[in-house]
Short mmCIF file of C-alpha atoms and ligand atoms in Angstrom, two decimals:
data_model
loop_
_atom_site.label_atom_id
_atom_site.label_comp_id
_atom_site.label_asym_id
_atom_site.label_seq_id
_atom_site.Cartn_x
_atom_site.Cartn_y
_atom_site.Cartn_z
CA MET F 1 47.47 -1.84 5.30
CA VAL F 2 48.69 -4.25 3.01
CA ARG F 3 52.99 -4.65 3.57
CA LEU F 4 53.50 -6.79 0.62
CA THR F 5 55.24 -5.44 -1.83
CA LEU F 6 53.16 -4.95 -4.97
CA LEU F 7 54.97 -5.71 -8.40
CA GLY F 8 52.66 -6.34 -11.20
CA LEU F 9 53.62 -9.58 -13.41
CA VAL F 10 51.20 -9.25 -15.96
CA LEU F 11 49.97 -11.03 -18.28
CA TRP F 12 47.46 -10.90 -21.19
CA LEU F 13 44.15 -12.63 -20.89
CA TYR F 14 42.83 -11.95 -24.70
CA LEU F 15 44.69 -11.67 -27.90
CA ALA F 16 42.53 -9.71 -30.66
CA ALA F 17 41.67 -7.72 -33.03
CA ALA F 18 40.86 -4.38 -32.37
CA THR F 19 37.06 -3.91 -31.17
CA PRO F 20 34.82 -1.14 -31.43
CA LEU F 21 35.17 0.52 -27.80
CA ASN F 22 33.38 1.93 -25.47
CA PRO F 23 35.99 4.52 -24.04
CA HIS F 24 33.49 5.36 -20.68
CA VAL F 25 33.31 1.98 -19.04
CA PHE F 26 37.35 2.21 -18.98
CA SER F 27 39.07 3.67 -15.83
CA ASP F 28 41.66 6.48 -16.74
CA THR F 29 42.91 6.78 -12.93
CA THR F 30 46.43 6.33 -12.33
CA ASP F 31 46.16 5.24 -9.02
CA TYR F 32 47.44 1.80 -9.63
CA PRO F 33 50.74 1.22 -11.31
CA LEU F 34 51.30 0.21 -14.84
CA PRO F 35 52.41 -3.73 -14.89
CA ASN F 36 55.41 -5.07 -15.51
CA PRO F 37 54.53 -7.18 -18.36
CA GLY F 38 54.59 -11.03 -18.17
CA ASN F 39 54.82 -11.38 -21.81
CA ILE F 40 52.23 -14.27 -21.65
CA ALA F 41 48.85 -15.01 -22.93
CA ALA F 42 46.84 -16.18 -19.75
CA HIS F 43 43.64 -16.51 -18.41
CA ASP F 44 44.03 -17.71 -14.29
CA PRO F 45 47.87 -17.88 -14.43
CA SER F 46 49.75 -19.55 -11.26
CA ILE F 47 53.40 -19.57 -11.35
CA LEU F 48 55.84 -21.56 -9.17
CA GLU F 49 59.48 -21.09 -8.21
CA TYR F 50 61.47 -24.12 -8.80
CA ASN F 51 65.25 -24.52 -9.18
CA ASN F 52 65.90 -21.00 -10.62
CA ASN F 53 63.49 -21.33 -13.33
CA PHE F 54 59.48 -20.31 -13.36
CA TYR F 55 56.87 -22.51 -14.19
CA LEU F 56 53.37 -21.14 -15.52
CA ILE F 57 50.24 -22.99 -15.81
CA LYS F 58 46.86 -21.50 -16.59
CA GLY F 59 43.66 -22.74 -17.81
CA GLY F 60 43.82 -24.27 -21.11
CA VAL F 61 43.48 -28.35 -23.03
CA ARG F 62 45.16 -30.74 -21.00
CA ILE F 63 46.57 -27.54 -18.86
CA PRO F 64 49.64 -26.16 -20.43
CA ILE F 65 53.13 -25.89 -19.03
CA PHE F 66 55.23 -23.12 -19.68
CA ARG F 67 59.06 -22.67 -18.66
CA ALA F 68 60.95 -19.24 -17.97
CA PRO F 69 64.33 -18.13 -16.34
CA LYS F 70 62.81 -14.70 -15.50
CA LEU F 71 59.37 -13.29 -14.73
CA ASP F 72 59.31 -11.33 -18.29
CA GLY F 73 59.68 -14.41 -20.08
CA PRO F 74 60.74 -15.55 -22.69
CA TRP F 75 58.35 -18.39 -21.78
CA THR F 76 58.73 -22.01 -23.36
CA ARG F 77 55.73 -24.32 -23.50
CA ILE F 78 57.55 -28.05 -22.10
CA GLY F 79 54.05 -29.93 -22.28
CA THR F 80 51.18 -30.57 -20.55
CA VAL F 81 49.73 -31.29 -16.81
CA LEU F 82 46.63 -33.96 -18.56
CA HIS F 83 47.74 -36.64 -21.33
CA GLY F 84 43.99 -35.95 -22.32
CA PRO F 85 40.42 -35.36 -20.92
CA SER F 86 40.18 -35.28 -17.12
CA THR F 87 39.22 -38.43 -15.97
CA ILE F 88 36.30 -36.39 -14.01
CA GLU F 89 33.25 -37.08 -16.22
CA LYS F 90 31.74 -33.46 -16.05
CA GLY F 91 31.86 -30.28 -17.81
CA ASN F 92 34.56 -28.86 -20.04
CA ARG F 93 37.38 -31.84 -19.06
CA ARG F 94 39.15 -31.54 -22.04
CA ARG F 95 40.04 -27.64 -20.99
CA PRO F 96 39.84 -27.35 -17.37
CA TRP F 97 40.11 -24.06 -16.08
CA ALA F 98 42.06 -21.96 -13.27
CA PRO F 99 44.87 -24.57 -12.17
CA THR F 100 47.26 -24.34 -9.33
CA VAL F 101 50.76 -25.60 -9.15
CA ALA F 102 52.23 -26.05 -5.89
CA TRP F 103 55.04 -27.91 -4.17
CA TRP F 104 54.54 -30.34 -1.50
CA ASN F 105 56.17 -32.99 0.40
CA ASN F 106 58.90 -33.52 -2.24
CA ARG F 107 56.31 -34.13 -5.15
CA PHE F 108 54.35 -31.44 -7.42
CA TYR F 109 50.93 -31.21 -7.20
CA CYS F 110 48.13 -29.53 -9.90
CA PHE F 111 44.40 -28.50 -8.58
CA TYR F 112 42.15 -27.69 -11.83
CA SER F 113 38.51 -26.61 -12.24
CA VAL F 114 35.89 -28.74 -14.26
CA SER F 115 32.73 -27.20 -14.74
CA GLN F 116 30.66 -25.27 -17.20
CA THR F 117 29.99 -21.05 -17.18
CA GLY F 118 27.45 -20.27 -15.09
CA LYS F 119 26.85 -23.85 -13.17
CA ARG F 120 27.66 -25.44 -10.03
CA ASN F 121 27.79 -29.20 -11.13
CA SER F 122 31.82 -29.02 -10.92
CA ALA F 123 34.89 -30.68 -9.40
CA ILE F 124 38.31 -29.53 -8.32
CA GLY F 125 40.78 -32.43 -9.56
CA LEU F 126 44.26 -33.32 -8.45
CA ALA F 127 46.66 -34.39 -10.52
CA SER F 128 50.55 -34.75 -9.38
CA SER F 129 54.07 -35.75 -10.77
CA ASP F 130 57.60 -36.30 -9.60
CA SER F 131 59.08 -33.86 -11.58
CA LEU F 132 57.62 -30.19 -13.71
CA GLU F 133 60.05 -31.32 -16.70
CA SER F 134 59.18 -34.96 -17.53
CA GLY F 135 55.17 -34.80 -18.19
CA ALA F 136 55.09 -37.96 -15.95
CA TRP F 137 51.85 -36.43 -14.40
CA THR F 138 49.04 -38.60 -12.69
CA ASP F 139 45.51 -37.64 -12.85
CA HIS F 140 44.07 -38.59 -9.59
CA GLY F 141 40.45 -37.23 -10.49
CA ALA F 142 38.34 -35.03 -8.22
CA LEU F 143 39.51 -33.99 -5.24
CA ILE F 144 35.71 -32.25 -4.29
CA HIS F 145 32.34 -32.13 -6.19
CA THR F 146 29.60 -29.86 -6.09
CA GLY F 147 26.42 -30.46 -8.09
CA THR F 148 26.78 -33.65 -8.15
CA GLY F 149 28.85 -36.60 -7.61
CA PRO F 150 30.14 -37.67 -3.84
CA GLY F 151 30.30 -35.34 -1.30
CA SER F 152 28.15 -32.83 -3.08
CA ASP F 153 25.47 -33.25 -0.47
CA ILE F 154 27.83 -32.07 2.11
CA TYR F 155 28.31 -28.58 3.41
CA PRO F 156 29.70 -26.51 2.09
CA PHE F 157 30.04 -28.79 -1.35
CA ASN F 158 26.15 -28.51 -0.72
CA VAL F 159 26.09 -24.43 -1.38
CA THR F 160 29.61 -23.70 -3.45
CA ASN F 161 30.58 -24.24 -6.63
CA ALA F 162 33.89 -26.54 -7.10
CA ILE F 163 35.87 -24.39 -9.19
CA ASP F 164 39.35 -21.81 -8.61
CA PRO F 165 41.23 -23.96 -6.47
CA ALA F 166 44.34 -22.38 -4.08
CA PHE F 167 46.61 -24.17 -2.02
CA PHE F 168 47.97 -22.72 1.15
CA VAL F 169 50.25 -24.52 3.72
CA ASP F 170 50.14 -22.68 7.48
CA LEU F 171 53.64 -22.50 8.17
CA ASP F 172 52.43 -22.03 11.75
CA ASN F 173 51.68 -25.46 12.03
CA GLY F 174 52.62 -27.04 8.12
CA LYS F 175 48.96 -27.92 7.95
CA PRO F 176 47.87 -27.43 4.23
CA TYR F 177 44.39 -26.02 3.04
CA LEU F 178 42.21 -25.86 -0.20
CA GLN F 179 40.82 -22.42 -0.88
CA TYR F 180 38.08 -22.70 -3.93
CA GLY F 181 34.69 -21.06 -4.64
CA SER F 182 33.03 -18.56 -7.18
CA PHE F 183 29.38 -16.72 -6.97
CA TRP F 184 26.71 -18.55 -4.61
CA ASP F 185 28.31 -19.12 -0.91
CA GLY F 186 31.37 -17.49 -1.63
CA ILE F 187 35.36 -19.01 -1.06
CA PHE F 188 35.62 -21.55 1.70
CA GLN F 189 38.94 -22.85 3.39
CA ILE F 190 39.47 -26.57 3.65
CA ALA F 191 41.48 -28.44 5.90
CA LEU F 192 43.13 -31.05 3.64
CA ASN F 193 45.33 -34.47 5.12
CA ASP F 194 48.88 -34.63 4.35
CA ASP F 195 48.06 -36.71 1.12
CA LEU F 196 46.19 -34.03 0.15
CA SER F 197 42.69 -35.69 0.53
CA VAL F 198 39.83 -33.66 2.37
CA GLY F 199 40.00 -34.19 5.69
CA ASN F 200 36.93 -35.68 7.51
CA PRO F 201 35.38 -35.86 4.21
CA THR F 202 31.37 -36.60 5.68
CA ASN F 203 32.38 -33.30 8.13
CA PRO F 204 34.86 -31.39 6.96
CA THR F 205 37.08 -28.37 8.47
CA ALA F 206 35.80 -25.50 6.19
CA ASP F 207 36.45 -21.91 7.10
CA HIS F 208 33.75 -19.22 5.15
CA LEU F 209 36.60 -16.53 3.84
CA VAL F 210 34.24 -14.30 1.83
CA TYR F 211 30.73 -13.82 1.16
CA LEU F 212 28.27 -11.34 -0.17
CA PRO F 213 25.35 -11.65 2.00
CA ASP F 214 23.00 -8.70 0.48
CA GLU F 215 23.73 -9.02 -3.38
CA LYS F 216 21.73 -11.10 -5.45
CA ARG F 217 24.62 -11.78 -7.78
CA LYS F 218 27.79 -12.86 -5.74
CA PRO F 219 30.88 -12.09 -8.19
CA ASN F 220 33.98 -13.14 -5.37
CA GLU F 221 35.90 -15.37 -6.47
CA GLY F 222 39.45 -16.90 -7.75
CA PRO F 223 40.92 -16.90 -4.01
CA PHE F 224 44.36 -16.81 -3.13
CA MET F 225 46.03 -16.95 0.92
CA SER F 226 49.33 -15.67 1.54
CA HIS F 227 51.00 -14.85 5.19
CA ARG F 228 53.49 -12.72 6.33
CA ALA F 229 53.51 -12.44 10.29
CA PRO F 230 51.42 -11.99 11.71
CA PHE F 231 48.44 -11.67 9.22
CA TYR F 232 46.93 -14.08 6.77
CA TYR F 233 45.76 -12.55 3.83
CA ALA F 234 42.87 -13.47 1.93
CA TRP F 235 43.03 -12.26 -1.90
CA PHE F 236 40.08 -12.76 -4.32
CA SER F 237 38.57 -11.10 -7.59
CA HIS F 238 35.28 -9.36 -7.44
CA GLY F 239 33.24 -8.33 -10.13
CA LYS F 240 33.00 -9.60 -13.95
CA CYS F 241 35.44 -11.27 -15.66
CA CYS F 242 35.13 -11.72 -19.02
CA ARG F 243 33.00 -12.28 -22.25
CA PHE F 244 32.91 -8.53 -22.61
CA GLU F 245 32.56 -8.74 -26.33
CA ASP F 246 29.36 -10.90 -26.23
CA MET F 247 28.20 -9.97 -23.08
CA GLY F 248 28.91 -6.26 -22.87
CA PHE F 249 30.95 -4.05 -20.66
CA PRO F 250 29.07 -3.59 -17.15
CA GLU F 251 29.38 -0.08 -15.61
CA LYS F 252 32.80 1.02 -14.18
CA GLY F 253 33.73 -0.40 -11.16
CA ASN F 254 31.74 -3.11 -11.85
CA GLU F 255 34.50 -5.42 -13.76
CA TYR F 256 37.00 -7.80 -11.85
CA SER F 257 38.97 -5.99 -9.49
CA ILE F 258 41.84 -7.28 -7.11
CA ARG F 259 40.76 -7.82 -3.74
CA VAL F 260 42.18 -8.64 0.16
CA GLY F 261 41.22 -8.68 3.84
CA ARG F 262 43.11 -9.73 6.52
CA ALA F 263 43.33 -11.87 10.11
CA THR F 264 46.07 -12.89 12.51
CA ASN F 265 44.36 -16.99 12.26
CA VAL F 266 44.30 -18.94 9.22
CA HIS F 267 40.39 -19.68 9.87
CA GLY F 268 39.48 -16.05 10.02
CA PRO F 269 37.90 -13.77 10.82
CA PHE F 270 39.38 -11.39 7.84
CA VAL F 271 38.09 -8.02 7.44
CA ASP F 272 39.33 -5.15 5.43
CA ARG F 273 41.61 -1.88 5.54
CA ASP F 274 38.02 -0.37 7.11
CA GLY F 275 37.78 -3.33 9.84
CA LYS F 276 34.37 -4.62 7.77
CA SER F 277 34.43 -8.42 6.96
CA LEU F 278 34.90 -10.36 4.07
CA LEU F 279 31.94 -12.12 5.23
CA GLU F 280 30.49 -9.00 4.86
CA GLY F 281 30.56 -8.37 1.31
CA GLY F 282 34.25 -6.40 3.08
CA GLY F 283 37.69 -6.58 0.89
CA SER F 284 39.78 -3.66 0.03
CA ILE F 285 40.58 -2.73 -3.46
CA VAL F 286 44.40 -3.45 -3.68
CA TYR F 287 44.49 -2.86 -7.95
CA GLY F 288 41.92 -2.05 -10.36
CA SER F 289 41.37 -0.88 -14.03
CA SER F 290 43.61 2.20 -14.79
CA HIS F 291 45.15 4.04 -17.20
CA GLY F 292 42.35 3.55 -19.73
CA GLU F 293 44.48 0.60 -20.37
CA VAL F 294 44.20 -2.01 -17.95
CA TYR F 295 40.87 -3.57 -17.60
CA ALA F 296 39.33 -6.07 -15.07
CA PRO F 297 42.62 -7.46 -13.50
CA GLY F 298 42.04 -10.70 -11.65
CA GLY F 299 43.19 -13.99 -11.23
CA ILE F 300 45.63 -13.29 -8.40
CA GLY F 301 48.40 -15.19 -7.13
CA ILE F 302 51.06 -14.39 -5.15
CA LEU F 303 54.99 -15.60 -5.62
CA PRO F 304 56.78 -15.46 -2.66
CA GLY F 305 59.77 -13.19 -2.58
CA ALA F 306 63.55 -14.96 -2.47
CA GLY F 307 66.70 -13.47 -2.44
CA ASP F 308 66.28 -9.75 -3.31
CA ARG F 309 63.12 -10.18 -4.88
CA PRO F 310 59.88 -9.19 -3.11
CA ASP F 311 57.01 -11.06 -3.31
CA VAL F 312 55.09 -10.61 -6.43
CA LEU F 313 51.47 -10.66 -7.07
CA TYR F 314 50.73 -11.47 -10.60
CA TYR F 315 47.53 -11.40 -12.48
CA HIS F 316 45.58 -11.87 -15.84
CA TYR F 317 43.72 -8.41 -16.98
CA HIS F 318 42.64 -7.33 -20.65
CA ASN F 319 44.58 -4.88 -22.37
CA THR F 320 41.98 -2.37 -23.61
CA SER F 321 44.04 -1.50 -26.89
CA ILE F 322 44.83 -4.95 -27.55
CA GLY F 323 41.08 -6.45 -27.10
CA PHE F 324 38.20 -8.51 -25.33
CA LYS F 325 37.96 -11.76 -27.77
CA GLN F 326 38.70 -14.97 -26.04
CA GLU F 327 42.31 -16.13 -26.32
CA VAL F 328 42.54 -18.99 -28.28
CA CYS F 329 46.15 -20.56 -29.00
CA ALA F 330 46.70 -23.27 -31.48
CA GLN F 331 47.40 -25.36 -28.31
CA ASP F 332 43.64 -25.02 -27.44
CA THR F 333 42.26 -26.24 -30.63
CA LEU F 334 43.52 -29.65 -30.11
CA PRO F 335 40.70 -32.15 -29.31
C1 LIG N 1 23.70 -27.62 3.02
O1 LIG N 1 24.35 -28.77 4.09
C2 LIG N 1 24.01 -28.40 5.31
C3 LIG N 1 24.45 -29.00 6.43
O2 LIG N 1 23.94 -30.37 6.46
C4 LIG N 1 22.36 -27.78 5.67
O3 LIG N 1 22.17 -27.15 6.77
C5 LIG N 1 21.63 -27.35 4.17
O4 LIG N 1 20.16 -27.01 4.58
C6 LIG N 1 22.15 -27.54 3.46
N1 LIG N 1 21.95 -26.71 2.23
C7 LIG N 1 21.03 -26.90 1.06
C8 LIG N 1 20.89 -25.98 0.36
O5 LIG N 1 21.16 -28.23 0.62
C1 LIG N 2 48.32 -2.51 -24.36
O1 LIG N 2 48.98 -2.74 -25.84
C2 LIG N 2 49.84 -1.77 -26.33
C3 LIG N 2 49.92 -2.42 -28.05
O2 LIG N 2 50.11 -3.24 -27.92
C4 LIG N 2 50.90 -1.49 -25.51
O3 LIG N 2 51.59 -0.29 -26.27
C5 LIG N 2 50.51 -1.36 -24.11
O4 LIG N 2 51.97 -1.14 -23.49
C6 LIG N 2 49.95 -2.13 -23.90
N1 LIG N 2 49.58 -1.64 -22.19
C7 LIG N 2 49.64 -2.51 -21.30
C8 LIG N 2 49.24 -1.83 -20.17
O5 LIG N 2 49.20 -4.22 -21.15
#
């Protein structure tokens, strides 16, 4: 059903020494193509093409930015989005998660998550700059809060976890949207104003996109919206993302996989290949673990095609022959 051309630009999530492995939890299906290596270690990458270059940001201390002339690198670190900890006084403000880079009205924006594992005391922050290269980013602080903070008592912020932002402009009417969410009440889409503040903040326009009503654990997260007429595609990751080394491996199939549903309206309702609503646990698996080597792919984004290049689905994954330790870069140990 998905007419998007899939090209796996793949980013190594973890670099580590060999780990004792339990091979029967790894799928060796060949149903999914092997990745085209991205040649960079990244957790939750976000990529923007600008001026014949690719810019990649990822979760990390102050949100590092990389530039490459091609999608397979070489990637050069050119700076960070934040100059210090986020101004949002929550959780991991020194090392925000899952940032998204976007271009809107002649300015660059970075949405980022401040949170703590397993808690919904979170916020999505926003920073902006007139240049990707200059380092002249301004941190605007929180766009939305969950758990505590201004607006966190308003629906749907009172039932969701404000992490994993994605940004989408509906080309039909030029309106900007934020998608976000992880576990709890799932994934929502919020209408934004032209200055990217939340529209009508005491009663925001909120579309519920993805939800698992029946399961006690609700591991849907990391949304991304794309459009190819006449359909809007709501992408997300489902399953266990990480910490396999200290928390163990889930049963085969319960690790991260990349899922999607589609709708003819940006507000939904989104359904999968079998017609099952994404609000009823639906979501067609587009890409999962394979070849005994690609494990728990997720953290997706789609780079729109340009010239001869088709749309590109990019994602991170664990390479089972490298290991599962949390990626640690020299930069990540800075305060
Ligand atoms: C969230 O807000 C909605 C709308 O005000 C309300 O109906 C609902 O009970 C609230 N949920 C929680 C868990 O506070
Ligand atoms: C996994 O890592 C091994 C060892 O570096 C490499 O040979 C292989 O191509 C990698 N596979 C994938 C799918 O990244």
